[in-house]
PDB file of C-alpha atoms in Angstrom:
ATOM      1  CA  UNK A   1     -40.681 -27.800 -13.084  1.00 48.00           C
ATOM      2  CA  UNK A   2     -43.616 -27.702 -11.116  1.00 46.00           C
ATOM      3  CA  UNK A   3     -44.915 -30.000  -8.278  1.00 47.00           C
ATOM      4  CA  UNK A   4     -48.348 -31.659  -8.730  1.00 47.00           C
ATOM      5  CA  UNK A   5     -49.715 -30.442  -5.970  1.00 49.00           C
ATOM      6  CA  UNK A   6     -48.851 -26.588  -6.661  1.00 46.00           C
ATOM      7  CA  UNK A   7     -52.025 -25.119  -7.314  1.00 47.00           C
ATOM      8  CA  UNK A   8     -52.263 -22.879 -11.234  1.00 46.00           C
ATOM      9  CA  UNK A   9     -53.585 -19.561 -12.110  1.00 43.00           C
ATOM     10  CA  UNK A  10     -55.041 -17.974 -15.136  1.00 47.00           C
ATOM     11  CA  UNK A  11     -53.216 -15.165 -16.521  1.00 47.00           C
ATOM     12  CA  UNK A  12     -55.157 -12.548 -14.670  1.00 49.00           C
ATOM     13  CA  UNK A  13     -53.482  -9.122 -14.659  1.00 46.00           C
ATOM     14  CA  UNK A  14     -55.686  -8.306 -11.805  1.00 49.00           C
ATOM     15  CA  UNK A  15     -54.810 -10.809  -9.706  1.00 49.00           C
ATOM     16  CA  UNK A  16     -51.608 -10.481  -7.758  1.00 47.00           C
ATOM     17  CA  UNK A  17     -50.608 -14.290  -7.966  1.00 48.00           C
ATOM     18  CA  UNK A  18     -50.611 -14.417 -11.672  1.00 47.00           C
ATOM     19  CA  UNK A  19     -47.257 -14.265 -13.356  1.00 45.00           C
ATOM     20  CA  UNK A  20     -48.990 -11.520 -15.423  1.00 46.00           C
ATOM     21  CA  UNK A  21     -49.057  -9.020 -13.126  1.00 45.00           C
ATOM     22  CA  UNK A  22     -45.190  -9.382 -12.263  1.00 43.00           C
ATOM     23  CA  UNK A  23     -43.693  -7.420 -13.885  1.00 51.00           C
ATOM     24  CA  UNK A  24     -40.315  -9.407 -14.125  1.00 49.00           C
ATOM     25  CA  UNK A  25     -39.908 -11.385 -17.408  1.00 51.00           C
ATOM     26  CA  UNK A  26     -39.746 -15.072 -17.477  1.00 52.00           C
ATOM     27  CA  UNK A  27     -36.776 -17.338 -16.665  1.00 48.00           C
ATOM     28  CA  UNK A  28     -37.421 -18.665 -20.410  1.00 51.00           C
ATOM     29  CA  UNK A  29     -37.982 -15.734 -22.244  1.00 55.00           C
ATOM     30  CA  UNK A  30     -35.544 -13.303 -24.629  1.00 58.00           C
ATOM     31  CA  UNK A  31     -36.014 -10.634 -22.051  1.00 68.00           C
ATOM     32  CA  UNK A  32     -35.090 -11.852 -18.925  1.00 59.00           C
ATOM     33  CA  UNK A  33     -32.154 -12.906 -20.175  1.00 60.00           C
ATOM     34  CA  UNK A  34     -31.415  -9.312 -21.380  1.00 66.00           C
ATOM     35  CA  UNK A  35     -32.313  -8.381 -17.996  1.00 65.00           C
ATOM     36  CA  UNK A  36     -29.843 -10.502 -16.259  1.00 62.00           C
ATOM     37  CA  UNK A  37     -27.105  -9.764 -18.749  1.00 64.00           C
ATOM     38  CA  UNK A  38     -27.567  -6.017 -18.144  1.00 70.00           C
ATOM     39  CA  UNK A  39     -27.217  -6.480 -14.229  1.00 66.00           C
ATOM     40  CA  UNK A  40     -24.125  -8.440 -14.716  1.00 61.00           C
ATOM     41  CA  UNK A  41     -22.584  -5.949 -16.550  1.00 66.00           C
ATOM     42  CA  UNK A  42     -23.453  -3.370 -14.338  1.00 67.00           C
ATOM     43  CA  UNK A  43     -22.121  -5.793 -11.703  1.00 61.00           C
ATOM     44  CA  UNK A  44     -18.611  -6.224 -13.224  1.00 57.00           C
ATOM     45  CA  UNK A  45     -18.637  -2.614 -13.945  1.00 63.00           C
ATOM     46  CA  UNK A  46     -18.690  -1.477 -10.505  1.00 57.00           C
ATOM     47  CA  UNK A  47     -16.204  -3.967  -9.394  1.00 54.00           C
ATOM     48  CA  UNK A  48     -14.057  -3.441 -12.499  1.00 60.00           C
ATOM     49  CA  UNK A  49     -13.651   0.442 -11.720  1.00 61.00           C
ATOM     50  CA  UNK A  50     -11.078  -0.361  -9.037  1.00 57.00           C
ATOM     51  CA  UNK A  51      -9.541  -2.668 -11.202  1.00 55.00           C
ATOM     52  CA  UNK A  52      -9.290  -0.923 -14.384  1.00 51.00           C
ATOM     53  CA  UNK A  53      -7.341   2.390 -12.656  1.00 55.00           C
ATOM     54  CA  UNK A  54      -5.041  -0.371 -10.822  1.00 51.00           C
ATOM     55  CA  UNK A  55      -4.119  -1.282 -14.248  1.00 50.00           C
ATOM     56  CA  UNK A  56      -3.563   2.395 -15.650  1.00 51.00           C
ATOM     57  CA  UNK A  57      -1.669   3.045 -12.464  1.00 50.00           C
ATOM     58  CA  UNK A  58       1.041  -0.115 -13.325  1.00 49.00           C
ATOM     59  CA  UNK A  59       0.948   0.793 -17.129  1.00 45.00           C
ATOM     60  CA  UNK A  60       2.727   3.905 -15.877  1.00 49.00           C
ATOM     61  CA  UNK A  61       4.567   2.368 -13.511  1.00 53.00           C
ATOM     62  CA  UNK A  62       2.695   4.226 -11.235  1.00 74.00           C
ATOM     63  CA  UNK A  63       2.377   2.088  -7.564  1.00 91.00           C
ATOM     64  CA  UNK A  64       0.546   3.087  -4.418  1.00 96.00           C
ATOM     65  CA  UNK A  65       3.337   2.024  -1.742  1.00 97.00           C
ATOM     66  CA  UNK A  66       6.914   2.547  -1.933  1.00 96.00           C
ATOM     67  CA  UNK A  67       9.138   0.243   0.422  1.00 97.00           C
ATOM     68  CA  UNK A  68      12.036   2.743   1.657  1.00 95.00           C
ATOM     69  CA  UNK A  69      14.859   2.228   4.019  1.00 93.00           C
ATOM     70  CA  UNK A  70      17.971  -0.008   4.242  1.00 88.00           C
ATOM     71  CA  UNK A  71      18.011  -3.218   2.246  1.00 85.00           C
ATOM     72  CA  UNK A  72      20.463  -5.957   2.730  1.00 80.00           C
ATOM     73  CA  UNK A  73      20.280  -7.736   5.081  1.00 84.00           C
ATOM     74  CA  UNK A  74      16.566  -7.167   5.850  1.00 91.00           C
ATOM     75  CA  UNK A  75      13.539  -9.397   4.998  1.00 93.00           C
ATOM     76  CA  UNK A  76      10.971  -7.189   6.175  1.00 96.00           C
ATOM     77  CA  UNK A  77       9.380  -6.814   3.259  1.00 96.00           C
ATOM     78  CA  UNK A  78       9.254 -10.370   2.141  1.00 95.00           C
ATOM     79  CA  UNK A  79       8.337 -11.344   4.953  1.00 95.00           C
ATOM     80  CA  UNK A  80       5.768  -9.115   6.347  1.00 95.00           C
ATOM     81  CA  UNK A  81       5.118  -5.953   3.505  1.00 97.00           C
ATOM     82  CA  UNK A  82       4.852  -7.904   0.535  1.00 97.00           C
ATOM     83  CA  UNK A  83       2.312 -10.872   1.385  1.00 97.00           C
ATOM     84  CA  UNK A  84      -0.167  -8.168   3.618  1.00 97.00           C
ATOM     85  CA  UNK A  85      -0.296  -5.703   0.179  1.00 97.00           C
ATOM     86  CA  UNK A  86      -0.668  -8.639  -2.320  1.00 97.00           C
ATOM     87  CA  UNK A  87      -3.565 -10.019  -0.044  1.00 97.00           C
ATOM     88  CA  UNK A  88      -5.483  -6.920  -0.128  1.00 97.00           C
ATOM     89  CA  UNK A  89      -4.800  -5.892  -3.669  1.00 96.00           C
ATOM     90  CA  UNK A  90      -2.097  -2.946  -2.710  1.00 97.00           C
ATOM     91  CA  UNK A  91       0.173  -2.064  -5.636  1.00 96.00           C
ATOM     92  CA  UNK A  92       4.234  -1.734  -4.425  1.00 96.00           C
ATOM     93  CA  UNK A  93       7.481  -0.763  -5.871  1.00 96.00           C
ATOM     94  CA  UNK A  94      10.608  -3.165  -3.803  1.00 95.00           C
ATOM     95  CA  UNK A  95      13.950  -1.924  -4.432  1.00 93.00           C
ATOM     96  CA  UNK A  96      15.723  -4.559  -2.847  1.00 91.00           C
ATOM     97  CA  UNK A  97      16.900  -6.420  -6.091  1.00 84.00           C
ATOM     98  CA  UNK A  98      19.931  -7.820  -6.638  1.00 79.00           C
ATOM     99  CA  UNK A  99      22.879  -5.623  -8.256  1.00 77.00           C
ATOM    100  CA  UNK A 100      21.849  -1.747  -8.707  1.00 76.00           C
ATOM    101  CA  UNK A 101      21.668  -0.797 -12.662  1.00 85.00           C
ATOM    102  CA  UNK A 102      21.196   3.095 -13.965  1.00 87.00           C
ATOM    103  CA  UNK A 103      17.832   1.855 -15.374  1.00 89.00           C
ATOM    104  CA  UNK A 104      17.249   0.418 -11.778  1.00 88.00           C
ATOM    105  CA  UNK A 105      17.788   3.224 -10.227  1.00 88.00           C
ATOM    106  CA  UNK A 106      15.598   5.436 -12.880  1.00 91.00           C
ATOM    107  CA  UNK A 107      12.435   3.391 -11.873  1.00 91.00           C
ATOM    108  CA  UNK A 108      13.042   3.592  -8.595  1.00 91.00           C
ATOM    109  CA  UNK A 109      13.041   7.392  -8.702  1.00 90.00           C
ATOM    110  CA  UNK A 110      10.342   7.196 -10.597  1.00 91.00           C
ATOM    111  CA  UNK A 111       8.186   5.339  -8.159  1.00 92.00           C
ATOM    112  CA  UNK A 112       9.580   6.679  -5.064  1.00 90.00           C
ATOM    113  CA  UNK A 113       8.011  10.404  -6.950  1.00 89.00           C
ATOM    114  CA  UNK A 114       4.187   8.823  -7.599  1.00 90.00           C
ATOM    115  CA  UNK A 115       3.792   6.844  -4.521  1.00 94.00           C
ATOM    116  CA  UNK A 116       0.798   7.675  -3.051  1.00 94.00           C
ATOM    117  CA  UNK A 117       2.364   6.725   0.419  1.00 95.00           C
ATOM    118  CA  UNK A 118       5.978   6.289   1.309  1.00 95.00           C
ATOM    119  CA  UNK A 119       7.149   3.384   4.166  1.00 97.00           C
ATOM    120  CA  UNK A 120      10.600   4.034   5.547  1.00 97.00           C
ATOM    121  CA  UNK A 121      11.701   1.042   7.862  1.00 97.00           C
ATOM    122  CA  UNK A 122      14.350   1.701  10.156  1.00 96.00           C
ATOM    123  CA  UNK A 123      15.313  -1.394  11.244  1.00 95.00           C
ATOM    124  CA  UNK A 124      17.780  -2.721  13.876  1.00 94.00           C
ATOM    125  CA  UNK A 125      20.041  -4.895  12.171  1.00 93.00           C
ATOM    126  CA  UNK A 126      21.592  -2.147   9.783  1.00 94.00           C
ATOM    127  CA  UNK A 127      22.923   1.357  10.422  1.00 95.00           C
ATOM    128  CA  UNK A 128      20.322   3.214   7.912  1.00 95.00           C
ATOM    129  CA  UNK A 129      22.160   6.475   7.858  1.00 95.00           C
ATOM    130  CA  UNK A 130      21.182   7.204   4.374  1.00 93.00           C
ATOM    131  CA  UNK A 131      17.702   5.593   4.975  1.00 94.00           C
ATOM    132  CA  UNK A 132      17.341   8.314   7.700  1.00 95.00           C
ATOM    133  CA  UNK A 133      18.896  11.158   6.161  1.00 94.00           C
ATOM    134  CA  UNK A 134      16.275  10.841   3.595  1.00 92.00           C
ATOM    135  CA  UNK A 135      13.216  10.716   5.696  1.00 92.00           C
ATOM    136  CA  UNK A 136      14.656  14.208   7.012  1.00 91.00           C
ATOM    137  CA  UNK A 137      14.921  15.147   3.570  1.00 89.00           C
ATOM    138  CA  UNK A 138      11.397  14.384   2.683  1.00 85.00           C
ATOM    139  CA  UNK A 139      10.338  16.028   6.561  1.00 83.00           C
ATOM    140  CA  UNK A 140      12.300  19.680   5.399  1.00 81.00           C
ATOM    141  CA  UNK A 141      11.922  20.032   1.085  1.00 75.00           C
ATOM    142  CA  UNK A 142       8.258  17.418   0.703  1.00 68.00           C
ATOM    143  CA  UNK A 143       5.907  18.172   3.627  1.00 63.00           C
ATOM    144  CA  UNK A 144       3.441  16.958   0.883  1.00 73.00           C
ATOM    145  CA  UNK A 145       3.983  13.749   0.475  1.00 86.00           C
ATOM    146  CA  UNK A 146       2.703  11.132   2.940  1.00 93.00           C
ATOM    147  CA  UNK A 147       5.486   9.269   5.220  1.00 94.00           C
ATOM    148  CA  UNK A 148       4.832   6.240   7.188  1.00 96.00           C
ATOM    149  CA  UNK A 149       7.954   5.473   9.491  1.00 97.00           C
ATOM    150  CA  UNK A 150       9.203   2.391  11.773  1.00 97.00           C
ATOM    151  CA  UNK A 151      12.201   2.626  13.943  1.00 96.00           C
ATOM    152  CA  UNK A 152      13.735   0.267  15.735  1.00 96.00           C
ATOM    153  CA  UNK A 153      16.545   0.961  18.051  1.00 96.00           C
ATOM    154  CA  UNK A 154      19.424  -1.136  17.938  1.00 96.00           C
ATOM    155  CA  UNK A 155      20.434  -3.475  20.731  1.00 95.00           C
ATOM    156  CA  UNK A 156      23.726  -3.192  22.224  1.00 93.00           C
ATOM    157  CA  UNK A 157      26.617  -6.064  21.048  1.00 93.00           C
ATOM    158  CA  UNK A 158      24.579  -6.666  17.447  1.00 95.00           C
ATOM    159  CA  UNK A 159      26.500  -7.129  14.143  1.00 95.00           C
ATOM    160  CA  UNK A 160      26.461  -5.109  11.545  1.00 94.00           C
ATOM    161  CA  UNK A 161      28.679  -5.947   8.244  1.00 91.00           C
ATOM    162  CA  UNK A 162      30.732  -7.902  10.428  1.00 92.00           C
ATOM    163  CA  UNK A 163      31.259  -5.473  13.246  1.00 94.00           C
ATOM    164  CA  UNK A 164      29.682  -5.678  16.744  1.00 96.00           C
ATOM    165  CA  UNK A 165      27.375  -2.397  17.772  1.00 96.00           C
ATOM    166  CA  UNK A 166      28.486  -0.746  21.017  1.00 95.00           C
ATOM    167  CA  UNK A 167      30.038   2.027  22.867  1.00 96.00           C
ATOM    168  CA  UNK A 168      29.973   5.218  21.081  1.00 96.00           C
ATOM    169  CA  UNK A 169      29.039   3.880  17.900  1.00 96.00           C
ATOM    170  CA  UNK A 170      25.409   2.310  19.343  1.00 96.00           C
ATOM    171  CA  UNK A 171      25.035   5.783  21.090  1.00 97.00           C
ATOM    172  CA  UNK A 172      25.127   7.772  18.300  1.00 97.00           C
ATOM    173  CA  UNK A 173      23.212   5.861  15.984  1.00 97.00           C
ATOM    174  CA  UNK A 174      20.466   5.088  18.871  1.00 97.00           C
ATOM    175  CA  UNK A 175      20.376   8.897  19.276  1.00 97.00           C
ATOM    176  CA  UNK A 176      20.080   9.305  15.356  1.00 96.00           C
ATOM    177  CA  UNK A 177      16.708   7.484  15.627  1.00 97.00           C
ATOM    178  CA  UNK A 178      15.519   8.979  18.377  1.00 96.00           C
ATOM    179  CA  UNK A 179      15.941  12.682  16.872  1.00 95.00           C
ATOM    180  CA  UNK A 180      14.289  11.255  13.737  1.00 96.00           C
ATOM    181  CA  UNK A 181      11.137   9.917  15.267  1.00 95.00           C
ATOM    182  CA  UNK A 182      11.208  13.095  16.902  1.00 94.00           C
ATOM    183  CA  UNK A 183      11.041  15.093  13.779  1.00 92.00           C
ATOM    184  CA  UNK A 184       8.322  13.022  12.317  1.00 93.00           C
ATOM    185  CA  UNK A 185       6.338  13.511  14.788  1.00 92.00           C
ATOM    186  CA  UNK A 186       6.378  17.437  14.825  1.00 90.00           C
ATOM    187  CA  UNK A 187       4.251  16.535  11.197  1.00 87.00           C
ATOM    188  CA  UNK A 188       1.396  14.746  12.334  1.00 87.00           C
ATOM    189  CA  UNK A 189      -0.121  15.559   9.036  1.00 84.00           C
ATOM    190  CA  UNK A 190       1.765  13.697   6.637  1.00 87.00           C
ATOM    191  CA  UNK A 191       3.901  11.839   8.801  1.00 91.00           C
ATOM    192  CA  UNK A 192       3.538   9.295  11.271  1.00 93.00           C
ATOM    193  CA  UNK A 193       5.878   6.853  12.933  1.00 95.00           C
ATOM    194  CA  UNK A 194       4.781   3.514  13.903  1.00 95.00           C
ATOM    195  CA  UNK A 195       5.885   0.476  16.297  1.00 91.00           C
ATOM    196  CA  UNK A 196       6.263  -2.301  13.771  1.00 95.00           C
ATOM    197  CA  UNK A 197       6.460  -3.163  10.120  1.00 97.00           C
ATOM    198  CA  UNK A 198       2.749  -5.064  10.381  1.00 97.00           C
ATOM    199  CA  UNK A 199       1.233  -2.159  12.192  1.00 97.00           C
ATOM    200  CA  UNK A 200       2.783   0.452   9.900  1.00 97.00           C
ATOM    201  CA  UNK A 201       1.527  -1.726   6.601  1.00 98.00           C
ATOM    202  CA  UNK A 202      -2.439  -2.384   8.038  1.00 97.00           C
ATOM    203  CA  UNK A 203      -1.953   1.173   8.839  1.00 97.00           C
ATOM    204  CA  UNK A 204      -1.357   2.251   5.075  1.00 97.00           C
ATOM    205  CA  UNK A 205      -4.060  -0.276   3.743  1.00 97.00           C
ATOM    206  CA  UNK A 206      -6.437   0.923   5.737  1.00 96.00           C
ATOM    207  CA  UNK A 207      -5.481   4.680   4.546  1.00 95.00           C
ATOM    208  CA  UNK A 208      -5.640   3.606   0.810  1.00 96.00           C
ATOM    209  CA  UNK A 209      -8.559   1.645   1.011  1.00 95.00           C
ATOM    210  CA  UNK A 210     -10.146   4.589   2.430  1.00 94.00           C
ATOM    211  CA  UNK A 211      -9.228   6.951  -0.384  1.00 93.00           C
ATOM    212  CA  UNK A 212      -7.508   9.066   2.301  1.00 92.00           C
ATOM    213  CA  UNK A 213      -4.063   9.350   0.646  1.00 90.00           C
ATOM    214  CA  UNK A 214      -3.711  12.246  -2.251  1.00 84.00           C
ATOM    215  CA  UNK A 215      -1.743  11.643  -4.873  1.00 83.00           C
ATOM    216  CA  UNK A 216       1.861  13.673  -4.629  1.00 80.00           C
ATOM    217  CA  UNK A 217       1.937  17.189  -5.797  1.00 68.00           C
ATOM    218  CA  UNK A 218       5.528  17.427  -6.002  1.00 53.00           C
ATOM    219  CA  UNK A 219       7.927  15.282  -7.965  1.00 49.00           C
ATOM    220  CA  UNK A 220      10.751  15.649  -5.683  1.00 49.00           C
ATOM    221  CA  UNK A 221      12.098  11.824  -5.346  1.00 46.00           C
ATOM    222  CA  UNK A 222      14.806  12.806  -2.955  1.00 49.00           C
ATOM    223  CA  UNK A 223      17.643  10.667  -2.463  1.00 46.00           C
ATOM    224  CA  UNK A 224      16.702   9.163  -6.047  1.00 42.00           C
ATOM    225  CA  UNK A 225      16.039  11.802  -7.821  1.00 42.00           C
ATOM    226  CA  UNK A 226      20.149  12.046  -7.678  1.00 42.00           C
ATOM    227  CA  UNK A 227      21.136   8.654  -8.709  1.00 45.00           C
ATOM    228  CA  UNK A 228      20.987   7.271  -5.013  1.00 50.00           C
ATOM    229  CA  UNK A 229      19.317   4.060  -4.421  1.00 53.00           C
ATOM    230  CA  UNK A 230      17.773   4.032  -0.875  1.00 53.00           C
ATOM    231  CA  UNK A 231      18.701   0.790  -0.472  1.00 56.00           C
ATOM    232  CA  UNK A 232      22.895   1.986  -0.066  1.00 48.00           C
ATOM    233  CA  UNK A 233      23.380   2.044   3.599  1.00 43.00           C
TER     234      UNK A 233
END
């Protein structure tokens, strides 16, 4: 619609304010609305890319981030993992379901072996001897495969299934931790250890978004590769 006052042109292709020497076709015309349909599907094309391997990647139950360590009675990763991966469009296997099935315990393996990054929490509230002993696992047989650690020490006179923490008992399982963070760090490479859960996860986004994570070259899934659920303490 034009203005009366908006002064009008003949079609002169010499003249740079007619519309004939634009070369863009008209908002009303056959063409330009091939144009603009060609740009929008170049459009969604680029942004479908990302989209389209996601996709592949949970057809084959392939995830990006597996969430390792102890399970019950932790809410780390609904509380803190979970909403930061969703929120950023990071694909993630949880094994903290209820009951532990042979099928379960298949897909786990199966995850915990395509990962592109694995997250081990350590956390405070729960012994995580079998959580640890697999990180070391991972540190000596998959130097491949990219390890993101947190460790938290645990506080003297805290319950654990009932018991109270101390003495000998909080010594040994304090110096458990601190020999694993030790380890991890002699493979700065592949494995890092981190202060907290939220640090460790905009750590790993960061990575993925990035494209600095390879996929795994080995399928060694550890712990699950034998029928072990991480999440047994």
């Amino acid at each position: 619609m034009r203005l009366e006052d908006e002064p009008t042109y003949d079609a002169d292709p010499e003249d740079p304010r007619s519309s004939a020497a634009v070369k863009i076709p008209s908002a009303q015309s056959q063409s330009y609305a091939d144009h603009m349909e060609t740009q929008l599907e170049r459009a969604h094309t680029r942004k479908g890319r990302k989209a389209v391997k996601k996709e592949k990647r949970e057809a084959a139950g392939v995830v990006q981030v597996f969430l390792g360590g102890a399970c019950n009675p932790t809410i780390w990763r609904k509380r803190n993992a979970i909403p930061l991966l969703k929120k950023h469009g990071i694909t993630f296997f949880n094994p903290q379901r209820s009951g532990l099935t042979r099928a379960m315990l298949q897909q786990e393996a199966k995850a915990k072996q395509s990962a592109l990054v694995l997250l081990f929490v350590i956390p405070q509230n729960t012994r995580s001897i079998l959580a640890m002993i697999e990180v070391a696992e991972y540190l000596c047989v998959s130097k491949r495969r990219n390890v993101v650690v947190v460790i938290e020490p645990i506080q003297e006179q805290t319950v654990i299934a009932h018991q109270v923490i101390k003495g000998r008992e909080l010594e040994e399982l304090n110096k458990g931790r601190f020999y694993l963070e030790h380890l991890v760090k002699r493979h700065p490479d592949t494995h890092i250890v981190m202060d907290n859960v939220h640090e460790a996860v905009m750590h790993i986004i960061g990575k993925i978004k990035n494209g600095e994570y390879r996929p795994p070259r080995d399928g060694n899934g550890c712990c699950s590769a034998t029928g072990v659920s991480c999440c047994l303490m």
